[in-house]
Amino acid sequence: MIGFYDYTVILTYVSLASSVIGMTQAIHGRFKVAVVLLAFSGLCDMFDGKIARTKKNRSDDAKAFGIQIDSLCDVVCFGAFPALICYLLGVRGFLGMTVIALYCVSSVIRLAFFNVMEMNNALITEEGEKFYRGLPITSMAVALPLVFMIQFFVPDRVFVVCLYLLLLVVGLLFIVDFRFRKPSNLTLAFLVSAITAALVLMLLYTRYPIHIRRAPMISQIFKSFR
């Protein structure tokens, strides 16, 4: 079997599986579950690199494989998955498709650029501190759950506008060239705690319906061509 099979890539695969399952839930309108799974994918992505670095005897090929597989999974988890959620929640029409396309293209550019910089060890200061150029794509696993919470307190149209702005702003920040200091363990712990608390409150105490403009069923699409 091709590839590298050890504990260094397990969390990356768990993150991908979580997002794929989340896509199926979003398609069936279970958006709360989908958003929780997106956040869980982000949690896995936060720590997969730390776990991988605990294996000191990795070959250069194994390290390169880890970088590539992480970015390939991120395309699905934090590129396609959030775009699908936003589409199903109402980001539609020509403008919506344009914003979604720009977001997805920006996410791919950002990941490819990160891979090049990472393989050249260009994302580290002279003092040894690591940083990002552009907003990390994993940020969508934090931003979308927070924006999703707005849906329970504002009219549907306002919520959909927020989704448009989220995709546009975050997508642009993926490719804008600015330095973003890598978060410390304390910062990561705070983010995880805050998002977890928000999601738990959402699942336990929100009973508001989520109104969406559903996409036409496959059977309806075929009927339109008859």
C-alpha positions as a printed Julia matrix, in Angstrom:
226×3 Matrix{Float64}:
   0.0    0.0     0.0
   1.32   3.43   -0.93
   1.58   6.22    1.61
   2.83   6.44    5.19
   0.84   4.82    7.96
   1.59   5.86   11.51
   0.03   7.94   14.27
   1.33  11.22   12.81
  -1.47  11.41   10.22
  -4.38   9.93   12.17
  -5.82  13.27   13.28
  -5.62  14.59    9.73
  -7.73  11.7     8.5
 -10.16  12.07   11.41
 -10.56  15.74   10.47
 -11.35  14.8     6.86
 -13.83  12.09    7.89
 -15.57  14.53   10.23
 -16.01  17.08    7.43
 -17.25  14.51    4.91
 -19.87  13.32    7.41
 -20.7   16.97    8.11
 -21.39  17.52    4.42
 -23.98  14.75    4.43
 -25.62  16.3     7.48
 -25.72  19.75    5.9
 -27.35  18.35    2.74
 -30.13  16.92    4.91
 -30.6   20.23    6.73
 -28.92  19.24   10.0
 -26.88  22.41   10.15
 -26.22  22.37   13.87
 -24.55  18.97   13.55
 -22.65  20.1    10.46
 -21.28  23.2    12.19
 -20.21  21.14   15.21
 -18.38  18.71   12.91
 -16.67  21.64   11.15
 -15.45  22.93   14.49
 -14.28  19.41   15.41
 -12.31  19.22   12.15
 -10.67  22.5    13.08
  -9.8   21.13   16.5
  -8.12  18.11   14.93
  -6.2   20.34   12.54
  -4.91  22.48   15.39
  -3.12  19.54   16.96
  -2.2   17.2    14.1
   1.05  19.07   13.45
   2.01  19.02   17.12
   1.43  15.27   17.25
   3.37  14.7    14.03
   6.4   16.55   15.41
   6.6   14.18   18.38
   7.92  11.49   16.01
  11.57  12.44   15.73
  12.68   9.76   13.27
  10.44  10.71   10.37
  12.1   10.58    6.96
  12.08  13.57    4.62
   9.51  11.77    2.46
   7.28  11.19    5.48
   7.5   14.86    6.44
   6.69  15.97    2.89
   3.79  13.5     2.78
   2.43  14.96    6.01
   2.53  18.49    4.6
   0.78  17.48    1.39
  -1.89  15.29    2.98
  -2.68  18.0     5.53
  -3.29  20.59    2.81
  -5.28  18.2     0.62
  -7.58  17.43    3.54
  -7.83  21.13    4.4
  -9.18  21.84    0.91
 -12.17  19.65    1.74
 -12.53  20.53    5.43
 -12.14  24.31    5.33
 -12.63  25.06    1.65
 -15.41  22.95    0.17
 -17.25  22.12    3.42
 -17.89  25.73    4.59
 -18.77  26.74    1.02
 -21.38  23.97    0.88
 -22.89  25.01    4.22
 -23.14  28.63    3.1
 -24.71  27.61   -0.22
 -27.35  25.5     1.48
 -28.07  28.3     3.96
 -28.89  30.75    1.19
 -25.78  32.03   -0.59
 -27.25  31.6    -4.06
 -27.56  33.25   -7.45
 -24.85  34.8    -9.59
 -23.41  36.86   -6.74
 -23.49  33.92   -4.38
 -21.75  31.6    -6.85
 -19.13  34.27   -7.5
 -18.4   34.69   -3.78
 -18.25  30.93   -3.22
 -15.94  30.44   -6.2
 -13.63  33.23   -5.03
 -13.53  31.76   -1.54
 -12.64  28.26   -2.8
 -10.0   29.52   -5.25
  -8.44  31.68   -2.52
  -8.33  28.72   -0.14
  -6.47  26.59   -2.7
  -4.0   29.41   -3.46
  -3.41  29.92    0.24
  -2.71  26.22    0.86
  -0.41  25.84   -2.14
   1.55  28.93   -1.08
   1.8   27.61    2.47
   3.2   24.3     1.21
   5.91  26.07   -0.79
   6.87  28.3     2.13
   6.8   25.42    4.61
   9.01  23.17    2.51
  11.52  26.03    2.15
  11.4   26.8     5.89
  10.42  30.36    4.98
   7.78  30.75    7.7
  10.09  31.22   10.65
  11.72  34.38   11.98
  15.4   34.79   12.8
  14.43  34.4    16.45
  12.9   31.0    15.71
   9.25  32.06   15.97
   6.85  30.6    13.42
   4.33  32.76   11.61
   1.78  32.61    8.8
   1.54  34.76    5.69
  -2.13  35.39    5.18
  -4.94  34.11    7.34
  -4.7   30.35    8.09
  -7.45  28.42    6.33
  -8.36  26.69    9.61
  -9.73  30.05   10.79
 -12.98  29.24    8.99
 -13.61  26.51   11.57
 -13.8   29.31   14.15
 -15.39  32.07   12.06
 -18.32  30.11   10.59
 -19.58  28.66   13.91
 -19.5   32.15   15.44
 -21.38  33.68   12.49
 -23.79  30.74   12.51
 -24.81  31.69   16.05
 -26.08  35.02   14.69
 -28.87  33.17   12.86
 -30.76  32.65   16.08
 -30.99  36.39   16.82
 -31.4   38.21   13.5
 -33.78  37.97   10.5
 -32.91  35.41    7.84
 -31.95  38.03    5.25
 -29.47  39.65    7.63
 -27.99  36.24    8.42
 -27.51  35.44    4.72
 -25.8   38.81    4.17
 -23.45  37.89    7.02
 -22.61  34.65    5.22
 -21.8   36.57    2.02
 -19.52  38.9     3.95
 -17.9   36.01    5.81
 -16.94  34.18    2.61
 -15.73  37.36    0.92
 -13.69  38.76    3.82
 -12.15  35.48    4.96
 -11.39  34.45    1.38
  -9.57  37.73    0.73
  -7.62  37.42    3.99
  -6.39  34.01    2.83
  -4.39  35.65    0.04
  -3.58  39.11    1.42
   0.12  39.13    2.27
   0.45  39.98    5.95
   2.21  38.3     8.82
   0.07  36.44   11.3
   1.86  35.2    14.39
   1.27  31.54   15.12
  -1.05  31.3    18.16
   0.43  30.11   21.42
  -0.88  27.05   23.25
  -2.69  29.35   25.68
  -4.43  31.17   22.82
  -5.43  27.87   21.23
  -6.81  26.62   24.54
  -8.9   29.8    24.89
 -10.28  29.48   21.35
 -11.15  25.82   21.84
 -12.89  26.56   25.15
 -14.86  29.5    23.72
 -16.04  27.66   20.61
 -16.88  24.53   22.58
 -18.96  26.51   25.08
 -20.8   28.33   22.27
 -21.59  25.11   20.42
 -22.77  23.33   23.56
 -25.11  26.2    24.38
 -26.39  26.18   20.8
 -27.14  22.45   20.85
 -28.74  22.44   24.29
 -30.73  25.66   24.4
 -31.55  26.93   20.92
 -34.89  25.79   19.57
 -35.2   28.3    16.76
 -35.88  26.81   13.31
 -33.3   27.35   10.6
 -35.07  28.66    7.51
 -33.3   27.98    4.24
 -34.07  28.1     0.58
 -33.58  24.46   -0.25
 -31.85  23.48   -3.45
 -34.06  21.56   -5.89
 -34.02  17.8    -5.53
 -32.27  15.77   -8.21
 -35.6   14.38   -9.42
 -36.97  17.9    -9.84
 -33.94  18.93  -11.87
 -34.43  16.01  -14.27
 -38.12  16.8   -14.6
 -37.29  20.29  -15.74
 -35.53  18.87  -18.81
 -38.49  16.72  -19.87
